[in-house]
Short mmCIF file of C-alpha atoms in Angstrom, two decimals:
data_model
loop_
_atom_site.label_atom_id
_atom_site.label_comp_id
_atom_site.label_asym_id
_atom_site.label_seq_id
_atom_site.Cartn_x
_atom_site.Cartn_y
_atom_site.Cartn_z
CA UNK A 5 -13.50 -9.27 3.66
CA UNK A 6 -13.96 -11.99 1.00
CA UNK A 7 -10.24 -12.82 1.18
CA UNK A 8 -7.29 -11.19 3.09
CA UNK A 9 -6.47 -8.40 0.79
CA UNK A 10 -7.17 -4.75 0.13
CA UNK A 11 -6.36 -2.22 -2.68
CA UNK A 12 -3.48 -0.07 -1.61
CA UNK A 13 -3.42 3.70 -2.00
CA UNK A 14 -1.73 4.81 -5.18
CA UNK A 15 -1.59 8.52 -5.88
CA UNK A 16 -3.21 10.15 -8.92
CA UNK A 17 -5.16 7.23 -10.33
CA UNK A 18 -6.31 9.31 -13.37
CA UNK A 19 -2.73 9.26 -14.61
CA UNK A 20 -3.44 5.56 -15.48
CA UNK A 21 -7.10 5.56 -16.63
CA UNK A 22 -9.94 8.12 -16.62
CA UNK A 23 -11.85 5.98 -14.06
CA UNK A 24 -9.20 6.80 -11.55
CA UNK A 25 -9.72 5.84 -7.88
CA UNK A 26 -13.45 5.25 -8.67
CA UNK A 27 -12.49 2.31 -10.74
CA UNK A 28 -10.51 0.84 -7.86
CA UNK A 29 -13.31 1.48 -5.47
CA UNK A 30 -15.87 -0.30 -7.57
CA UNK A 31 -13.62 -3.33 -8.08
CA UNK A 32 -12.90 -3.52 -4.34
CA UNK A 33 -16.57 -3.30 -3.36
CA UNK A 34 -17.64 -5.97 -5.97
CA UNK A 35 -15.06 -8.47 -4.68
CA UNK A 36 -15.69 -7.44 -1.04
CA UNK A 37 -12.33 -6.06 0.13
CA UNK A 38 -11.38 -2.73 1.57
CA UNK A 39 -10.05 0.21 -0.54
CA UNK A 40 -7.41 2.63 0.82
CA UNK A 41 -8.26 5.93 -0.59
CA UNK A 42 -5.08 7.95 -1.36
CA UNK A 43 -5.09 11.41 0.09
CA UNK A 44 -3.39 12.64 -3.12
CA UNK A 45 -5.92 11.08 -5.42
CA UNK A 46 -7.51 12.20 -8.68
CA UNK A 47 -11.16 11.63 -7.45
CA UNK A 48 -12.72 13.47 -4.52
CA UNK A 49 -14.14 11.59 -1.53
CA UNK A 50 -17.62 12.50 -2.68
CA UNK A 51 -16.98 11.10 -6.11
CA UNK A 52 -15.71 7.86 -4.65
CA UNK A 53 -18.83 7.52 -2.45
CA UNK A 54 -21.12 8.28 -5.38
CA UNK A 55 -20.10 5.01 -7.36
CA UNK A 56 -20.72 2.66 -4.32
CA UNK A 57 -23.96 0.65 -4.32
CA UNK A 58 -23.73 -0.55 -0.59
CA UNK A 59 -21.60 -0.02 2.53
CA UNK A 60 -17.97 -0.81 1.41
CA UNK A 61 -15.01 -0.70 3.73
CA UNK A 62 -12.96 2.43 3.15
CA UNK A 63 -9.69 3.53 4.71
CA UNK A 64 -7.88 6.81 4.16
CA UNK A 65 -4.07 6.74 3.47
CA UNK A 66 -2.80 9.99 4.99
CA UNK A 67 0.26 12.24 4.40
CA UNK A 68 0.11 14.61 7.34
CA UNK A 69 0.04 18.13 5.95
CA UNK A 70 2.27 20.55 7.59
CA UNK A 71 -0.87 22.82 8.17
CA UNK A 72 -2.67 20.65 10.69
CA UNK A 73 -6.00 22.36 10.01
CA UNK A 74 -5.77 21.08 6.46
CA UNK A 75 -5.17 17.63 7.78
CA UNK A 76 -8.22 17.88 10.16
CA UNK A 77 -10.43 19.07 7.24
CA UNK A 78 -9.33 16.02 5.15
CA UNK A 79 -10.04 13.71 8.09
CA UNK A 80 -13.54 15.16 8.48
CA UNK A 81 -14.46 14.86 4.86
CA UNK A 82 -13.22 11.26 4.92
CA UNK A 83 -15.41 10.55 8.02
CA UNK A 84 -18.35 11.96 6.26
CA UNK A 85 -18.28 9.17 3.60
CA UNK A 86 -17.87 6.45 6.24
CA UNK A 87 -14.20 5.85 6.18
CA UNK A 88 -13.17 3.49 9.02
CA UNK A 89 -9.45 3.74 9.42
CA UNK A 90 -6.51 6.28 9.03
CA UNK A 91 -3.45 4.86 7.45
CA UNK A 92 -0.83 7.32 8.55
CA UNK A 93 2.14 7.25 6.19
CA UNK A 94 5.37 7.31 8.19
CA UNK A 95 7.97 6.13 5.67
CA UNK A 96 8.08 9.28 3.43
CA UNK A 97 9.09 12.34 5.51
CA UNK A 98 10.86 13.18 2.25
CA UNK A 99 10.44 11.42 -1.01
CA UNK A 100 13.08 9.16 -2.47
CA UNK A 101 15.08 9.72 -5.50
CA UNK A 102 12.53 8.71 -8.13
CA UNK A 103 14.41 9.07 -11.44
CA UNK A 104 11.60 7.87 -13.75
CA UNK A 105 9.30 10.17 -12.09
CA UNK A 106 11.76 13.13 -12.54
CA UNK A 107 11.97 12.36 -16.25
CA UNK A 108 8.23 12.16 -16.71
CA UNK A 109 7.53 15.61 -15.19
CA UNK A 110 3.74 15.35 -15.49
CA UNK A 111 1.49 18.09 -14.26
CA UNK A 112 -0.46 16.91 -11.19
CA UNK A 113 -3.54 18.16 -9.17
CA UNK A 114 -4.35 16.10 -6.11
CA UNK A 115 -8.01 16.98 -5.80
CA UNK A 116 -8.32 16.38 -1.99
CA UNK A 117 -5.62 18.84 -1.21
CA UNK A 118 -6.94 22.30 -0.53
CA UNK A 119 -3.97 24.25 -1.90
CA UNK A 120 -0.58 23.86 -3.49
CA UNK A 121 1.23 23.69 -6.78
CA UNK A 122 -0.12 21.85 -9.76
CA UNK A 123 3.20 20.87 -11.40
CA UNK A 124 6.86 20.58 -10.89
CA UNK A 125 9.93 20.46 -13.11
CA UNK A 126 11.25 17.59 -10.92
CA UNK A 127 8.19 15.31 -11.27
CA UNK A 128 5.18 14.17 -9.18
CA UNK A 129 7.02 13.55 -5.98
CA UNK A 130 8.60 16.89 -5.89
CA UNK A 131 5.24 18.54 -6.63
CA UNK A 132 3.53 16.66 -3.77
CA UNK A 133 6.34 17.21 -1.22
CA UNK A 134 4.92 20.41 0.07
CA UNK A 135 1.85 18.51 1.32
CA UNK A 136 3.99 16.28 3.67
CA UNK A 137 4.97 17.15 7.25
CA UNK A 138 8.56 15.89 7.69
CA UNK A 139 8.55 16.45 11.47
CA UNK A 140 6.03 13.75 12.37
CA UNK A 141 7.05 11.78 15.67
CA UNK A 142 5.53 9.34 18.09
CA UNK A 143 4.29 12.21 20.21
CA UNK A 144 1.77 13.22 17.50
CA UNK A 145 -0.30 10.06 18.10
CA UNK A 146 -2.09 11.90 20.93
CA UNK A 147 -3.04 14.59 18.55
CA UNK A 148 -4.58 12.06 16.02
CA UNK A 149 -6.64 10.55 18.81
CA UNK A 150 -7.98 14.01 19.74
CA UNK A 151 -9.20 14.73 16.30
CA UNK A 152 -10.80 11.34 15.17
CA UNK A 153 -12.34 8.19 16.37
CA UNK A 154 -11.22 6.23 13.22
CA UNK A 155 -8.82 3.33 13.78
CA UNK A 156 -5.18 4.32 13.63
CA UNK A 157 -2.65 2.40 11.56
CA UNK A 158 0.96 3.21 10.79
CA UNK A 159 1.82 2.60 7.25
CA UNK A 160 5.32 2.04 6.27
CA UNK A 161 6.96 0.29 9.32
CA UNK A 162 10.30 -1.30 8.57
CA UNK A 163 11.60 -2.47 11.96
CA UNK A 164 10.32 -4.86 14.68
CA UNK A 165 11.22 -2.41 17.33
CA UNK A 166 8.83 0.21 15.79
CA UNK A 167 6.17 -2.56 15.45
CA UNK A 168 6.52 -3.22 19.21
CA UNK A 169 6.26 0.52 19.95
CA UNK A 170 3.18 0.80 17.82
CA UNK A 171 1.53 -2.02 19.68
CA UNK A 172 2.49 -0.58 23.07
CA UNK A 173 1.14 2.76 22.06
CA UNK A 174 -2.27 1.18 21.44
CA UNK A 175 -2.35 1.52 17.75
CA UNK A 176 -4.88 -0.63 15.89
CA UNK A 177 -2.50 -1.85 13.25
CA UNK A 178 0.60 -1.41 11.06
CA UNK A 179 1.49 -1.99 7.44
CA UNK A 180 4.87 -3.51 6.83
CA UNK A 181 5.99 -1.76 3.57
CA UNK A 182 9.03 -0.43 1.65
CA UNK A 183 6.71 1.97 -0.14
CA UNK A 184 6.87 -0.08 -3.38
CA UNK A 185 10.68 -0.04 -3.33
CA UNK A 186 10.51 3.59 -4.39
CA UNK A 187 11.82 5.30 -1.25
CA UNK A 188 15.12 3.80 -0.28
CA UNK A 189 17.16 1.35 -2.46
CA UNK A 190 17.59 -2.01 -0.82
CA UNK A 191 14.89 -1.46 1.88
CA UNK A 192 13.59 -4.90 2.87
CA UNK A 193 10.39 -6.26 1.54
CA UNK A 194 7.09 -6.50 3.61
CA UNK A 195 7.25 -10.33 3.31
CA UNK A 196 10.74 -10.48 4.98
CA UNK A 197 9.64 -8.05 7.71
CA UNK A 198 6.61 -10.26 8.46
CA UNK A 199 8.94 -13.16 9.41
CA UNK A 200 10.69 -10.92 11.82
CA UNK A 201 7.91 -8.66 13.27
CA UNK A 202 5.13 -11.20 13.93
CA UNK A 203 7.31 -13.46 16.24
CA UNK A 204 8.52 -10.56 18.21
CA UNK A 205 4.91 -9.36 18.83
CA UNK A 206 3.80 -12.88 19.86
CA UNK A 207 6.72 -13.25 22.12
CA UNK A 208 5.60 -10.11 24.02
CA UNK A 209 1.85 -11.07 23.85
CA UNK A 210 1.13 -7.89 21.93
CA UNK A 211 -1.90 -7.91 19.60
CA UNK A 212 -2.74 -5.66 16.73
CA UNK A 213 -3.47 -6.00 13.03
CA UNK A 214 -0.33 -6.55 10.91
CA UNK A 215 -0.61 -6.03 7.17
CA UNK A 216 1.96 -5.91 4.45
CA UNK A 217 2.27 -4.70 0.90
CA UNK A 218 4.81 -4.95 -1.89
CA UNK A 219 5.44 -7.59 -4.49
CA UNK A 220 2.10 -9.31 -4.42
CA UNK A 221 1.34 -10.65 -7.89
CA UNK A 222 -0.34 -13.97 -7.26
CA UNK A 223 -2.76 -15.65 -5.07
CA UNK A 224 0.05 -17.79 -3.69
CA UNK A 225 1.81 -14.54 -2.55
CA UNK A 226 -1.34 -13.71 -0.46
CA UNK A 227 -1.19 -17.17 1.05
CA UNK A 228 2.52 -16.76 2.02
CA UNK A 229 1.93 -13.45 3.64
CA UNK A 230 -0.98 -14.92 5.61
CA UNK A 231 1.10 -17.93 6.63
CA UNK A 232 3.65 -15.56 8.10
CA UNK A 233 1.09 -13.75 10.14
CA UNK A 234 -0.44 -11.03 7.94
CA UNK A 235 -4.02 -10.18 8.43
CA UNK A 236 -4.34 -8.68 4.94
CA UNK A 237 -2.00 -7.72 1.99
CA UNK A 238 -2.16 -4.49 0.01
CA UNK A 239 -2.49 -4.60 -3.76
CA UNK A 240 -0.78 -1.63 -5.48
CA UNK A 241 1.02 -1.90 -8.78
CA UNK A 242 -0.91 -4.96 -10.03
CA UNK A 243 -4.29 -3.19 -9.43
CA UNK A 244 -3.01 -0.11 -11.13
CA UNK A 245 -1.89 -2.12 -14.15
CA UNK A 246 -5.31 -3.62 -14.42
CA UNK A 247 -6.86 -0.24 -14.16
CA UNK A 248 -4.57 1.27 -16.77
CA UNK A 249 -5.14 -1.52 -19.23
CA UNK A 250 -8.86 -2.13 -18.96
CA UNK A 251 -10.41 0.39 -16.55
CA UNK A 252 -12.93 -0.60 -13.90
CA UNK A 253 -13.60 -3.90 -15.71
CA UNK A 254 -9.88 -4.78 -15.50
CA UNK A 255 -9.80 -4.25 -11.78
CA UNK A 256 -12.71 -6.53 -11.20
CA UNK A 257 -11.15 -9.16 -13.39
CA UNK A 258 -7.79 -8.96 -11.81
CA UNK A 259 -9.24 -9.31 -8.26
CA UNK A 260 -11.37 -12.29 -9.27
CA UNK A 261 -8.22 -13.98 -10.76
CA UNK A 262 -6.27 -13.25 -7.57
CA UNK A 263 -9.04 -14.61 -5.32
CA UNK A 264 -9.40 -17.73 -7.42
CA UNK A 265 -5.65 -18.36 -7.21
CA UNK A 266 -5.76 -17.76 -3.42
CA UNK A 267 -8.66 -20.23 -2.95
CA UNK A 268 -6.93 -22.77 -5.13
CA UNK A 269 -3.65 -22.52 -3.16
CA UNK A 270 -5.70 -23.05 0.13
CA UNK A 271 -7.33 -26.25 -1.29
CA UNK A 272 -4.06 -27.70 -2.48
CA UNK A 273 -2.34 -26.98 0.81
CA UNK A 274 -5.28 -28.46 2.76
CA UNK A 275 -6.33 -25.37 4.51
CA UNK A 276 -10.07 -25.23 5.06
CA UNK A 277 -10.12 -21.69 6.22
CA UNK A 278 -7.82 -18.57 6.49
CA UNK A 279 -7.61 -19.29 10.14
CA UNK A 280 -5.92 -22.58 9.47
CA UNK A 281 -3.11 -20.94 7.48
CA UNK A 282 0.09 -21.00 9.46
CA UNK A 283 3.87 -20.80 9.22
CA UNK A 284 4.02 -24.60 8.80
CA UNK A 285 2.94 -24.06 5.15
CA UNK A 286 6.01 -22.06 4.13
CA UNK A 287 9.73 -22.31 4.28
CA UNK A 288 11.78 -19.16 5.27
CA UNK A 289 15.20 -20.75 4.88
CA UNK A 290 16.29 -18.39 2.08
CA UNK A 291 14.00 -15.37 2.80
CA UNK A 292 16.97 -13.20 3.86
CA UNK A 293 19.20 -14.23 1.00
CA UNK A 294 19.15 -11.19 -1.30
CA UNK A 295 21.45 -12.54 -4.04
CA UNK A 296 19.60 -12.51 -7.29
CA UNK A 297 20.46 -13.04 -11.02
CA UNK A 298 20.90 -10.07 -13.14
CA UNK A 299 17.98 -9.21 -15.38
CA UNK A 300 18.22 -10.67 -18.85
CA UNK A 301 18.41 -8.22 -21.76
CA UNK A 302 15.35 -9.74 -23.51
CA UNK A 303 14.88 -6.78 -25.87
CA UNK A 304 18.23 -7.32 -27.58
CA UNK A 305 17.73 -11.11 -27.66
CA UNK A 306 14.25 -10.95 -29.03
CA UNK A 307 14.45 -8.06 -31.57
CA UNK A 308 17.75 -8.27 -33.33
CA UNK A 309 19.43 -11.19 -35.20
CA UNK A 310 22.95 -11.81 -33.69
CA UNK A 311 25.91 -11.16 -35.84
CA UNK A 312 27.63 -14.24 -37.26
CA UNK A 313 31.22 -14.71 -36.57
CA UNK A 314 33.61 -14.23 -39.51
CA UNK A 315 35.80 -16.95 -38.28
#
């Protein structure tokens, strides 16, 4: 990887731009970072492979289907295009209360699913819920190992105890995440979890890849996550904003900007390589202080002239 980041899986990329997941895949390949293909994407695995010019690193984000045969079929199709890792999503046994999503009520068709509804009066999440097995448990890991040789990663870990269990179970990695803040209000951020999880793993001499996503907007954010022990950070919303605004070219430009900011941050902090970035570069004194200022009402301030007092 050219720098410690990857493009996170975001469902239904064509809702944002006709290039869809293909645009994200092209941008990731050109900058040299992995792309996590969403299992509920707008482009097929074959379409994503067709736009590559080399041997890019691909992962598959997986919602486990209640029909395990359909899950196996998806895994096989992902393996056929050279996918290296399976990111098993564990933080969405049911989808959260996504009010904006419910109001949008767009029609959806995840092309990599073999059957199911195309629309829902309750929005995208409700339409996709039927593709998710809400009964997944730790005992299912043996089944995953029986059906694939891909690396196994748990996506959506929120507690250090689960991180320890994942390492002890022999998993290849975890993603610390609150699912973009869209699952449970007040769930802790991936960055805060890093500061708790990594020391617990090191104290027990447990080794595995620890990644995080959520809230990464600048190269300095990537640096902070790496300093707290992340091997890579996921890029979700910002990558989708770039895609939606400027298509494939926007994704490439965004990743170049982010990498340049990360490189600059390394230089200004005196780190010659990613391996030299450690916790001594950051302060965590207020990481668990969750009090924030209320958002300013910028629309009212910027658009309307205030009434003058009559007094």
